[in-house]
Amino acid sequence: MSLKLAVLASGSGTNFQAMVDAVRRGALDADIRLVICNRPGAKVIERAKAAGIVCAVMDHKLWPSREAYDLAVADAILKSGADTVALAGYMRMLTAGFLNAFPHRVVNVHPALLPSFPGIHGAADAQAWGVKITGCTVHLVDEIMDHGEVIIQAAVPAIAGEPLDDLQSRIHAQEHRIYPQALQWLAEDRIKMDEDGRSLHLLPGSRPLAAPAPGVLVSPPLEEGF
């Protein structure tokens, strides 16, 4: 089942580009119906144009409230025919009105191993704490920042004294793998909520597992193409 996807972004859009690339190489079965960007001039707008994908620039400053803005964004997504929303560097908290329009179908990637180091400086906070391992998390979105159920995580070494940019580059490389993988599992309807309504589990698939990357631990394991 092809995933009918909308992407919300605020910045450069590298995770959006990873989704586009995964679709082009046949790894991700998704129809990216729409990109919505809340910041005029952001790089993701150019990326969407280059990919031939409709991009609506909806400056949140033009709406009277967060709730009003979110309802307008949800309406645009529903009109596009999308039923799943991926946040790709989207720097706004979502309200209940938005999340209720797409129950258990809003996904985000965070540059740390949740529940550790939530917030907008995940990689920097992990480095400042002095952790030896950090990484990234793809998770469902709820009304609490970086709080929803975990779908997949990738762990990488954090090397004492290294520049933050080097650590962030390693994390971003894994984001660009695990995010499209999580979306493909959604496309295949393999992510199921347990009876308690809080825990997720992944149904088995037929695709072979990818060869593990040196120095990286991913759970659940990546499949071929990612």
Short mmCIF file of C-alpha atoms in Angstrom, two decimals:
data_model
loop_
_atom_site.label_atom_id
_atom_site.label_comp_id
_atom_site.label_asym_id
_atom_site.label_seq_id
_atom_site.Cartn_x
_atom_site.Cartn_y
_atom_site.Cartn_z
CA MET A 1 0.00 0.00 0.00
CA SER A 2 1.57 3.26 -1.13
CA LEU A 3 1.87 5.73 1.73
CA LYS A 4 0.01 8.99 1.08
CA LEU A 5 2.45 11.34 2.72
CA ALA A 6 2.61 15.02 3.65
CA VAL A 7 5.81 16.57 5.00
CA LEU A 8 6.05 19.51 7.37
CA ALA A 9 9.39 21.33 7.39
CA SER A 10 10.92 24.57 8.62
CA GLY A 11 14.52 24.50 7.39
CA SER A 12 16.91 22.90 4.95
CA GLY A 13 14.89 19.73 4.42
CA THR A 14 17.63 17.08 4.37
CA ASN A 15 15.31 14.46 5.84
CA PHE A 16 12.71 15.37 3.24
CA GLN A 17 15.38 14.86 0.59
CA ALA A 18 16.19 11.45 2.08
CA MET A 19 12.53 10.49 1.67
CA VAL A 20 12.51 11.69 -1.95
CA ASP A 21 15.69 9.74 -2.68
CA ALA A 22 14.27 6.58 -1.06
CA VAL A 23 11.14 6.85 -3.21
CA ARG A 24 13.24 7.32 -6.36
CA ARG A 25 15.36 4.24 -5.72
CA GLY A 26 12.30 2.12 -4.99
CA ALA A 27 12.96 1.54 -1.30
CA LEU A 28 10.09 3.68 0.00
CA ASP A 29 6.60 3.09 -1.39
CA ALA A 30 5.22 6.59 -0.81
CA ASP A 31 3.37 9.24 -2.74
CA ILE A 32 4.56 12.55 -1.28
CA ARG A 33 1.46 14.64 -1.91
CA LEU A 34 2.48 17.89 -0.29
CA VAL A 35 5.20 19.77 1.57
CA ILE A 36 4.17 22.55 3.94
CA CYS A 37 6.81 25.00 5.13
CA ASN A 38 6.12 27.60 7.80
CA ARG A 39 9.21 29.70 7.06
CA PRO A 40 9.35 31.63 3.77
CA GLY A 41 12.72 31.27 2.09
CA ALA A 42 13.66 27.95 3.71
CA LYS A 43 15.84 25.61 1.65
CA VAL A 44 13.22 22.85 1.71
CA ILE A 45 11.08 24.95 -0.65
CA GLU A 46 13.78 24.67 -3.33
CA ARG A 47 14.15 20.95 -2.67
CA ALA A 48 10.43 20.37 -3.15
CA LYS A 49 10.41 22.37 -6.39
CA ALA A 50 13.38 20.37 -7.71
CA ALA A 51 11.55 17.14 -6.85
CA GLY A 52 8.36 18.26 -8.58
CA ILE A 53 6.36 18.15 -5.34
CA VAL A 54 3.81 20.79 -4.40
CA CYS A 55 5.06 23.01 -1.58
CA ALA A 56 2.70 25.32 0.28
CA VAL A 57 4.40 28.12 2.20
CA MET A 58 2.17 28.85 5.19
CA ASP A 59 3.82 31.45 7.41
CA HIS A 60 2.54 30.74 10.92
CA LYS A 61 2.87 34.44 11.80
CA LEU A 62 -0.16 35.18 9.61
CA TRP A 63 -2.58 33.18 11.79
CA PRO A 64 -4.05 34.49 15.06
CA SER A 65 -3.19 31.43 17.15
CA ARG A 66 -1.32 28.14 17.13
CA GLU A 67 -4.62 26.26 17.08
CA ALA A 68 -5.93 28.21 14.10
CA TYR A 69 -2.72 27.65 12.19
CA ASP A 70 -2.69 23.93 12.89
CA LEU A 71 -6.29 23.52 11.74
CA ALA A 72 -5.43 25.32 8.49
CA VAL A 73 -2.41 23.06 7.95
CA ALA A 74 -4.47 19.94 8.70
CA ASP A 75 -7.12 21.08 6.22
CA ALA A 76 -4.50 21.56 3.49
CA ILE A 77 -3.10 18.10 4.15
CA LEU A 78 -6.51 16.44 4.09
CA LYS A 79 -7.35 18.21 0.82
CA SER A 80 -4.13 16.80 -0.69
CA GLY A 81 -5.34 13.28 0.06
CA ALA A 82 -2.46 12.52 2.44
CA ASP A 83 -3.18 10.37 5.49
CA THR A 84 0.28 10.34 7.11
CA VAL A 85 2.41 13.30 8.19
CA ALA A 86 6.20 13.31 8.53
CA LEU A 87 7.90 16.14 10.42
CA ALA A 88 11.24 16.98 8.81
CA GLY A 89 12.91 19.64 10.89
CA TYR A 90 9.54 21.19 11.71
CA MET A 91 10.17 23.59 14.57
CA ARG A 92 6.68 23.86 16.02
CA MET A 93 4.75 21.89 18.60
CA LEU A 94 1.52 20.43 17.23
CA THR A 95 -1.81 20.97 18.93
CA ALA A 96 -4.53 18.42 19.71
CA GLY A 97 -6.65 19.67 16.82
CA PHE A 98 -3.95 18.68 14.35
CA LEU A 99 -3.04 15.37 15.96
CA ASN A 100 -6.67 14.30 16.19
CA ALA A 101 -6.95 14.67 12.41
CA PHE A 102 -4.19 12.05 11.91
CA PRO A 103 -4.35 9.65 14.90
CA HIS A 104 -1.12 7.63 15.23
CA ARG A 105 -0.08 8.86 11.76
CA VAL A 106 2.24 11.78 12.62
CA VAL A 107 5.92 10.84 12.74
CA ASN A 108 9.06 12.73 13.75
CA VAL A 109 12.80 12.16 13.92
CA HIS A 110 14.84 13.45 16.86
CA PRO A 111 18.67 13.70 17.05
CA ALA A 112 19.10 11.80 20.33
CA LEU A 113 18.14 8.48 21.88
CA LEU A 114 14.79 9.31 23.45
CA PRO A 115 13.67 9.59 26.17
CA SER A 116 17.11 11.13 26.82
CA PHE A 117 17.79 14.69 25.64
CA PRO A 118 14.47 15.86 24.22
CA GLY A 119 14.21 19.38 22.84
CA ILE A 120 15.73 21.32 19.98
CA HIS A 121 19.39 20.77 20.98
CA GLY A 122 19.38 16.98 21.38
CA ALA A 123 22.84 16.28 19.96
CA ALA A 124 24.47 19.25 21.71
CA ASP A 125 22.84 18.36 25.03
CA ALA A 126 24.04 14.75 24.76
CA GLN A 127 27.57 15.90 23.98
CA ALA A 128 27.56 18.39 26.85
CA TRP A 129 26.45 15.64 29.25
CA GLY A 130 29.43 13.55 28.20
CA VAL A 131 27.60 10.47 26.94
CA LYS A 132 29.62 7.83 25.12
CA ILE A 133 26.77 6.76 22.83
CA THR A 134 24.01 8.86 21.29
CA GLY A 135 22.03 8.74 18.07
CA CYS A 136 18.55 9.38 16.70
CA THR A 137 14.97 8.25 17.17
CA VAL A 138 11.95 8.03 14.90
CA HIS A 139 8.79 8.20 16.96
CA LEU A 140 5.08 8.91 16.81
CA VAL A 141 4.11 12.43 17.79
CA ASP A 142 1.85 13.40 20.67
CA GLU A 143 1.20 16.69 22.48
CA ILE A 144 4.37 16.41 24.59
CA MET A 145 7.68 17.37 23.00
CA ASP A 146 9.68 14.35 21.76
CA HIS A 147 7.52 11.99 23.78
CA GLY A 148 5.53 9.62 21.54
CA GLU A 149 6.09 5.90 21.05
CA VAL A 150 9.46 4.91 19.60
CA ILE A 151 9.48 3.19 16.19
CA ILE A 152 13.22 2.82 15.51
CA GLN A 153 16.52 4.11 16.92
CA ALA A 154 20.10 4.25 15.69
CA ALA A 155 23.06 4.60 18.06
CA VAL A 156 26.47 6.04 17.17
CA PRO A 157 29.61 6.74 19.22
CA ALA A 158 30.04 10.13 20.87
CA ILE A 159 33.75 10.89 20.90
CA ALA A 160 35.11 13.08 23.69
CA GLY A 161 36.40 16.43 22.44
CA GLU A 162 35.18 16.11 18.86
CA PRO A 163 33.49 19.07 17.14
CA LEU A 164 29.71 19.08 17.49
CA ASP A 165 29.39 19.24 13.71
CA ASP A 166 31.15 15.88 13.39
CA LEU A 167 28.76 14.24 15.84
CA GLN A 168 25.76 15.82 14.16
CA SER A 169 26.93 14.60 10.76
CA ARG A 170 27.08 11.01 12.03
CA ILE A 171 23.63 11.35 13.54
CA HIS A 172 22.14 12.92 10.41
CA ALA A 173 23.53 10.11 8.25
CA GLN A 174 21.53 7.64 10.35
CA GLU A 175 18.42 9.84 10.38
CA HIS A 176 18.43 9.66 6.59
CA ARG A 177 18.34 5.86 6.82
CA ILE A 178 15.99 5.13 9.70
CA TYR A 179 13.34 7.73 8.83
CA PRO A 180 12.52 6.34 5.35
CA GLN A 181 12.67 2.84 6.85
CA ALA A 182 10.06 3.72 9.48
CA LEU A 183 7.84 5.23 6.79
CA GLN A 184 8.15 2.08 4.71
CA TRP A 185 6.98 0.01 7.67
CA LEU A 186 3.97 2.29 7.90
CA ALA A 187 3.36 1.84 4.16
CA GLU A 188 3.41 -1.92 4.69
CA ASP A 189 1.05 -1.63 7.69
CA ARG A 190 3.59 -3.44 9.86
CA ILE A 191 3.64 -1.05 12.84
CA LYS A 192 0.97 -2.05 15.34
CA MET A 193 -0.11 -0.56 18.63
CA ASP A 194 -0.34 -2.97 21.54
CA GLU A 195 -3.55 -3.34 23.53
CA ASP A 196 -2.33 -0.91 26.17
CA GLY A 197 -2.38 1.82 23.53
CA ARG A 198 1.16 2.91 24.36
CA SER A 199 3.57 0.28 23.04
CA LEU A 200 4.42 -0.44 19.43
CA HIS A 201 5.62 -3.63 17.83
CA LEU A 202 6.80 -4.41 14.30
CA LEU A 203 5.28 -7.25 12.31
CA PRO A 204 7.69 -9.49 10.35
CA GLY A 205 8.42 -8.63 6.73
CA SER A 206 9.83 -10.43 3.71
CA ARG A 207 12.64 -8.01 2.80
CA PRO A 208 16.18 -9.19 3.72
CA LEU A 209 18.06 -7.28 6.38
CA ALA A 210 20.69 -4.75 5.36
CA ALA A 211 24.33 -5.32 6.21
CA PRO A 212 25.08 -3.48 9.48
CA ALA A 213 27.17 -0.33 9.21
CA PRO A 214 30.43 -0.33 11.21
CA GLY A 215 30.08 1.41 14.54
CA VAL A 216 26.30 1.80 14.29
CA LEU A 217 23.58 -0.09 16.12
CA VAL A 218 20.04 0.10 14.75
CA SER A 219 16.97 -1.45 16.38
CA PRO A 220 14.81 -2.84 14.90
CA PRO A 221 17.34 -3.72 12.18
CA LEU A 222 17.27 -1.92 8.85
CA GLU A 223 16.14 -3.80 5.77
CA GLU A 224 17.73 -3.81 2.33
CA GLY A 225 17.42 -0.48 0.56
CA PHE A 226 18.01 1.53 3.72
#
